[in-house]
Amino acid sequence: MPTIHVTDIYGKAHTIEATYGLKLMEILREYDFGIAASCGGFCSCATCHVYVDHAWVDRLADRQSDEEDLLSMLTTYEKHSSRLSCQVEFTPALDGIVLRVAPEE
């Protein structure tokens, strides 16, 4: 089964099973990891902000301008690793991805 390695908002590490074709947000919000996903995946709230481990960043599609704009307004923004999990589809290339849930704004 495909997996995601995630450190939740409380600092606890987890390895979870995941389904290809879903957005990372859809997978993560099912757990008590600190992903609120208030807008439901419409790239308008940033409550699904995660940090992608540097070893995995290059495997992701580039950020679109609306994601970049929203992220850049956050005080917790990290230029190279911040992503909105609603904008990242979980694909076979991301099996085993390592990420950390960003602190709440």
GROMACS .gro file of N, CA and C in nm:
model
  315
    1MET      N    1   0.085  -0.119   0.000
    1MET     CA    2   0.000   0.000   0.000
    1MET      C    3   0.089   0.124   0.000
    2PRO      N    4   0.055   0.225  -0.079
    2PRO     CA    5   0.132   0.351  -0.081
    2PRO      C    6   0.125   0.420   0.054
    3THR      N    7   0.232   0.493   0.088
    3THR     CA    8   0.238   0.557   0.219
    3THR      C    9   0.280   0.703   0.210
    4ILE      N   10   0.246   0.774   0.317
    4ILE     CA   11   0.290   0.911   0.340
    4ILE      C   12   0.346   0.915   0.482
    5HIS      N   13   0.461   0.980   0.498
    5HIS     CA   14   0.521   1.000   0.630
    5HIS      C   15   0.496   1.145   0.668
    6VAL      N   16   0.421   1.166   0.774
    6VAL     CA   17   0.379   1.301   0.810
    6VAL      C   18   0.403   1.327   0.958
    7THR      N   19   0.457   1.444   0.987
    7THR     CA   20   0.467   1.490   1.125
    7THR      C   21   0.352   1.587   1.146
    8ASP      N   22   0.269   1.556   1.244
    8ASP     CA   23   0.149   1.638   1.265
    8ASP      C   24   0.183   1.771   1.331
    9ILE      N   25   0.084   1.853   1.348
    9ILE     CA   26   0.101   1.987   1.403
    9ILE      C   27   0.154   1.983   1.547
   10TYR      N   28   0.139   1.868   1.611
   10TYR     CA   29   0.183   1.851   1.751
   10TYR      C   30   0.325   1.794   1.760
   11GLY      N   31   0.386   1.764   1.644
   11GLY     CA   32   0.523   1.713   1.641
   11GLY      C   33   0.536   1.562   1.644
   12LYS      N   34   0.425   1.490   1.635
   12LYS     CA   35   0.428   1.344   1.637
   12LYS      C   36   0.435   1.290   1.494
   13ALA      N   37   0.525   1.195   1.471
   13ALA     CA   38   0.543   1.136   1.339
   13ALA      C   39   0.447   1.019   1.318
   14HIS      N   40   0.398   1.009   1.194
   14HIS     CA   41   0.304   0.903   1.156
   14HIS      C   42   0.340   0.852   1.017
   15THR      N   43   0.311   0.727   0.991
   15THR     CA   44   0.315   0.673   0.856
   15THR      C   45   0.174   0.624   0.828
   16ILE      N   46   0.115   0.678   0.722
   16ILE     CA   47  -0.024   0.643   0.690
   16ILE      C   48  -0.032   0.585   0.549
   17GLU      N   49  -0.133   0.503   0.528
   17GLU     CA   50  -0.160   0.450   0.395
   17GLU      C   51  -0.240   0.555   0.317
   18ALA      N   52  -0.217   0.559   0.187
   18ALA     CA   53  -0.282   0.661   0.106
   18ALA      C   54  -0.328   0.603  -0.027
   19THR      N   55  -0.419   0.674  -0.091
   19THR     CA   56  -0.475   0.633  -0.219
   19THR      C   57  -0.431   0.729  -0.328
   20TYR      N   58  -0.379   0.674  -0.437
   20TYR     CA   59  -0.339   0.756  -0.550
   20TYR      C   60  -0.461   0.828  -0.609
   21GLY      N   61  -0.434   0.946  -0.662
   21GLY     CA   62  -0.538   1.023  -0.729
   21GLY      C   63  -0.608   1.124  -0.640
   22LEU      N   64  -0.590   1.111  -0.508
   22LEU     CA   65  -0.648   1.209  -0.416
   22LEU      C   66  -0.548   1.322  -0.393
   23LYS      N   67  -0.597   1.437  -0.356
   23LYS     CA   68  -0.510   1.546  -0.314
   23LYS      C   69  -0.455   1.510  -0.175
   24LEU      N   70  -0.334   1.555  -0.145
   24LEU     CA   71  -0.278   1.529  -0.011
   24LEU      C   72  -0.373   1.577   0.097
   25MET      N   73  -0.437   1.691   0.077
   25MET     CA   74  -0.532   1.744   0.174
   25MET      C   75  -0.645   1.645   0.203
   26GLU      N   76  -0.697   1.581   0.101
   26GLU     CA   77  -0.807   1.487   0.118
   26GLU      C   78  -0.765   1.369   0.205
   27ILE      N   79  -0.641   1.330   0.193
   27ILE     CA   80  -0.588   1.219   0.272
   27ILE      C   81  -0.562   1.264   0.415
   28LEU      N   82  -0.496   1.377   0.431
   28LEU     CA   83  -0.453   1.424   0.564
   28LEU      C   84  -0.568   1.472   0.652
   29ARG      N   85  -0.671   1.529   0.595
   29ARG     CA   86  -0.779   1.584   0.678
   29ARG      C   87  -0.859   1.475   0.749
   30GLU      N   88  -0.843   1.351   0.709
   30GLU     CA   89  -0.914   1.241   0.773
   30GLU      C   90  -0.852   1.204   0.908
   31TYR      N   91  -0.738   1.263   0.938
   31TYR     CA   92  -0.667   1.235   1.063
   31TYR      C   93  -0.663   1.362   1.148
   32ASP      N   94  -0.631   1.347   1.274
   32ASP     CA   95  -0.620   1.462   1.364
   32ASP      C   96  -0.477   1.516   1.361
   33PHE      N   97  -0.434   1.561   1.244
   33PHE     CA   98  -0.297   1.608   1.225
   33PHE      C   99  -0.286   1.760   1.227
   34GLY      N  100  -0.399   1.830   1.229
   34GLY     CA  101  -0.397   1.975   1.228
   34GLY      C  102  -0.428   2.036   1.093
   35ILE      N  103  -0.480   1.957   1.000
   35ILE     CA  104  -0.521   2.006   0.869
   35ILE      C  105  -0.670   2.037   0.876
   36ALA      N  106  -0.705   2.165   0.876
   36ALA     CA  107  -0.845   2.203   0.885
   36ALA      C  108  -0.915   2.196   0.749
   37ALA      N  109  -0.844   2.235   0.644
   37ALA     CA  110  -0.899   2.233   0.508
   37ALA      C  111  -1.033   2.307   0.503
   38SER      N  112  -1.037   2.424   0.559
   38SER     CA  113  -1.161   2.501   0.572
   38SER      C  114  -1.231   2.531   0.440
   39CYS      N  115  -1.156   2.554   0.335
   39CYS     CA  116  -1.218   2.590   0.208
   39CYS      C  117  -1.252   2.467   0.123
   40GLY      N  118  -1.218   2.350   0.171
   40GLY     CA  119  -1.252   2.229   0.098
   40GLY      C  120  -1.167   2.201  -0.023
   41GLY      N  121  -1.054   2.266  -0.034
   41GLY     CA  122  -0.963   2.239  -0.144
   41GLY      C  123  -0.966   2.339  -0.258
   42PHE      N  124  -1.021   2.458  -0.235
   42PHE     CA  125  -1.033   2.558  -0.341
   42PHE      C  126  -0.921   2.661  -0.341
   43CYS      N  127  -0.813   2.633  -0.269
   43CYS     CA  128  -0.695   2.720  -0.269
   43CYS      C  129  -0.730   2.863  -0.226
   44SER      N  130  -0.808   2.873  -0.115
   44SER     CA  131  -0.847   3.006  -0.071
   44SER      C  132  -0.831   3.030   0.078
   45CYS      N  133  -0.775   2.933   0.154
   45CYS     CA  134  -0.768   2.955   0.298
   45CYS      C  135  -0.632   2.924   0.361
   46ALA      N  136  -0.553   2.837   0.303
   46ALA     CA  137  -0.421   2.797   0.353
   46ALA      C  138  -0.424   2.719   0.483
   47THR      N  139  -0.539   2.661   0.519
   47THR     CA  140  -0.545   2.580   0.641
   47THR      C  141  -0.502   2.435   0.615
   48CYS      N  142  -0.446   2.411   0.497
   48CYS     CA  143  -0.390   2.280   0.464
   48CYS      C  144  -0.240   2.292   0.432
   49HIS      N  145  -0.179   2.397   0.485
   49HIS     CA  146  -0.037   2.426   0.462
   49HIS      C  147   0.052   2.317   0.521
   50VAL      N  148   0.142   2.266   0.438
   50VAL     CA  149   0.240   2.167   0.482
   50VAL      C  150   0.379   2.207   0.433
   51TYR      N  151   0.479   2.150   0.498
   51TYR     CA  152   0.618   2.163   0.454
   51TYR      C  153   0.659   2.028   0.395
   52VAL      N  154   0.703   2.029   0.272
   52VAL     CA  155   0.748   1.908   0.205
   52VAL      C  156   0.898   1.894   0.228
   53ASP      N  157   0.940   1.775   0.269
   53ASP     CA  158   1.082   1.749   0.290
   53ASP      C  159   1.159   1.785   0.163
   54HIS      N  160   1.276   1.846   0.181
   54HIS     CA  161   1.355   1.895   0.067
   54HIS      C  162   1.387   1.786  -0.034
   55ALA      N  163   1.400   1.662   0.009
   55ALA     CA  164   1.430   1.553  -0.083
   55ALA      C  165   1.314   1.523  -0.178
   56TRP      N  166   1.196   1.573  -0.145
   56TRP     CA  167   1.076   1.545  -0.224
   56TRP      C  168   1.026   1.663  -0.305
   57VAL      N  169   1.072   1.782  -0.276
   57VAL     CA  170   1.020   1.904  -0.339
   57VAL      C  171   1.026   1.898  -0.492
   58ASP      N  172   1.136   1.850  -0.547
   58ASP     CA  173   1.151   1.848  -0.693
   58ASP      C  174   1.060   1.748  -0.763
   59ARG      N  175   0.996   1.661  -0.689
   59ARG     CA  176   0.904   1.563  -0.748
   59ARG      C  177   0.763   1.620  -0.765
   60LEU      N  178   0.740   1.737  -0.708
   60LEU     CA  179   0.608   1.799  -0.715
   60LEU      C  180   0.596   1.890  -0.837
   61ALA      N  181   0.475   1.903  -0.886
   61ALA     CA  182   0.449   2.001  -0.991
   61ALA      C  183   0.474   2.140  -0.933
   62ASP      N  184   0.510   2.234  -1.017
   62ASP     CA  185   0.532   2.371  -0.971
   62ASP      C  186   0.404   2.430  -0.913
   63ARG      N  187   0.422   2.524  -0.822
   63ARG     CA  188   0.307   2.596  -0.767
   63ARG      C  189   0.246   2.684  -0.876
   64GLN      N  190   0.116   2.693  -0.875
   64GLN     CA  191   0.046   2.787  -0.961
   64GLN      C  192   0.047   2.923  -0.891
   65SER      N  193   0.018   3.029  -0.963
   65SER     CA  194   0.028   3.165  -0.907
   65SER      C  195  -0.065   3.187  -0.789
   66ASP      N  196  -0.187   3.130  -0.792
   66ASP     CA  197  -0.279   3.151  -0.679
   66ASP      C  198  -0.227   3.084  -0.551
   67GLU      N  199  -0.167   2.966  -0.565
   67GLU     CA  200  -0.107   2.900  -0.448
   67GLU      C  201   0.011   2.981  -0.397
   68GLU      N  202   0.096   3.025  -0.485
   68GLU     CA  203   0.213   3.104  -0.448
   68GLU      C  204   0.171   3.233  -0.377
   69ASP      N  205   0.070   3.301  -0.429
   69ASP     CA  206   0.022   3.425  -0.368
   69ASP      C  207  -0.029   3.401  -0.226
   70LEU      N  208  -0.108   3.298  -0.208
   70LEU     CA  209  -0.164   3.268  -0.076
   70LEU      C  210  -0.055   3.228   0.023
   71LEU      N  211   0.037   3.144  -0.020
   71LEU     CA  212   0.146   3.101   0.068
   71LEU      C  213   0.235   3.218   0.109
   72SER      N  214   0.264   3.305   0.016
   72SER     CA  215   0.357   3.415   0.044
   72SER      C  216   0.303   3.514   0.148
   73MET      N  217   0.174   3.510   0.176
   73MET     CA  218   0.115   3.597   0.278
   73MET      C  219   0.124   3.538   0.419
   74LEU      N  220   0.164   3.413   0.429
   74LEU     CA  221   0.170   3.346   0.559
   74LEU      C  222   0.300   3.379   0.633
   75THR      N  223   0.292   3.397   0.763
   75THR     CA  224   0.413   3.421   0.842
   75THR      C  225   0.495   3.293   0.856
   76THR      N  226   0.433   3.177   0.832
   76THR     CA  227   0.500   3.048   0.844
   76THR      C  228   0.551   2.996   0.709
   77TYR      N  229   0.547   3.080   0.608
   77TYR     CA  230   0.589   3.043   0.473
   77TYR      C  231   0.738   3.011   0.467
   78GLU      N  232   0.770   2.898   0.405
   78GLU     CA  233   0.909   2.861   0.376
   78GLU      C  234   0.920   2.847   0.225
   79LYS      N  235   0.998   2.933   0.164
   79LYS     CA  236   1.004   2.946   0.019
   79LYS      C  237   1.017   2.814  -0.056
   80HIS      N  238   1.102   2.725  -0.011
   80HIS     CA  239   1.128   2.603  -0.089
   80HIS      C  240   1.040   2.485  -0.050
   81SER      N  241   0.984   2.484   0.070
   81SER     CA  242   0.913   2.364   0.113
   81SER      C  243   0.764   2.382   0.138
   82SER      N  244   0.714   2.505   0.145
   82SER     CA  245   0.573   2.527   0.172
   82SER      C  246   0.486   2.489   0.052
   83ARG      N  247   0.381   2.415   0.080
   83ARG     CA  248   0.280   2.383  -0.021
   83ARG      C  249   0.143   2.380   0.044
   84LEU      N  250   0.041   2.407  -0.034
   84LEU     CA  251  -0.096   2.384   0.010
   84LEU      C  252  -0.129   2.242  -0.033
   85SER      N  253  -0.160   2.158   0.064
   85SER     CA  254  -0.180   2.017   0.032
   85SER      C  255  -0.301   1.994  -0.058
   86CYS      N  256  -0.390   2.092  -0.068
   86CYS     CA  257  -0.505   2.080  -0.159
   86CYS      C  258  -0.463   2.093  -0.305
   87GLN      N  259  -0.341   2.137  -0.329
   87GLN     CA  260  -0.292   2.158  -0.465
   87GLN      C  261  -0.196   2.049  -0.512
   88VAL      N  262  -0.175   1.947  -0.429
   88VAL     CA  263  -0.079   1.841  -0.462
   88VAL      C  264  -0.152   1.708  -0.471
   89GLU      N  265  -0.154   1.650  -0.591
   89GLU     CA  266  -0.215   1.520  -0.610
   89GLU      C  267  -0.116   1.411  -0.569
   90PHE      N  268  -0.166   1.312  -0.494
   90PHE     CA  269  -0.082   1.200  -0.453
   90PHE      C  270  -0.074   1.100  -0.569
   91THR      N  271   0.045   1.086  -0.623
   91THR     CA  272   0.071   0.999  -0.738
   91THR      C  273   0.174   0.894  -0.699
   92PRO      N  274   0.194   0.791  -0.783
   92PRO     CA  275   0.297   0.691  -0.753
   92PRO      C  276   0.436   0.751  -0.731
   93ALA      N  277   0.464   0.863  -0.796
   93ALA     CA  278   0.595   0.928  -0.778
   93ALA      C  279   0.611   0.984  -0.637
   94LEU      N  280   0.501   1.000  -0.564
   94LEU     CA  281   0.506   1.056  -0.428
   94LEU      C  282   0.490   0.950  -0.320
   95ASP      N  283   0.487   0.823  -0.358
   95ASP     CA  284   0.477   0.715  -0.259
   95ASP      C  285   0.597   0.725  -0.164
   96GLY      N  286   0.568   0.740  -0.035
   96GLY     CA  287   0.673   0.754   0.067
   96GLY      C  288   0.709   0.898   0.099
   97ILE      N  289   0.637   0.994   0.041
   97ILE     CA  290   0.668   1.136   0.064
   97ILE      C  291   0.673   1.168   0.213
   98VAL      N  292   0.761   1.261   0.247
   98VAL     CA  293   0.779   1.305   0.386
   98VAL      C  294   0.736   1.451   0.394
   99LEU      N  295   0.644   1.480   0.486
   99LEU     CA  296   0.601   1.617   0.505
   99LEU      C  297   0.565   1.644   0.649
  100ARG      N  298   0.550   1.773   0.678
  100ARG     CA  299   0.518   1.820   0.814
  100ARG      C  300   0.406   1.922   0.803
  101VAL      N  301   0.308   1.909   0.890
  101VAL     CA  302   0.198   2.005   0.892
  101VAL      C  303   0.249   2.137   0.951
  102ALA      N  304   0.222   2.245   0.882
  102ALA     CA  305   0.266   2.378   0.926
  102ALA      C  306   0.185   2.423   1.048
  103PRO      N  307   0.245   2.508   1.132
  103PRO     CA  308   0.169   2.562   1.246
  103PRO      C  309   0.052   2.646   1.198
  104GLU      N  310  -0.049   2.657   1.281
  104GLU     CA  311  -0.164   2.741   1.249
  104GLU      C  312  -0.123   2.887   1.244
  105GLU      N  313  -0.188   2.961   1.157
  105GLU     CA  314  -0.163   3.106   1.148
  105GLU      C  315  -0.244   3.178   1.251
   0.00000   0.00000   0.00000
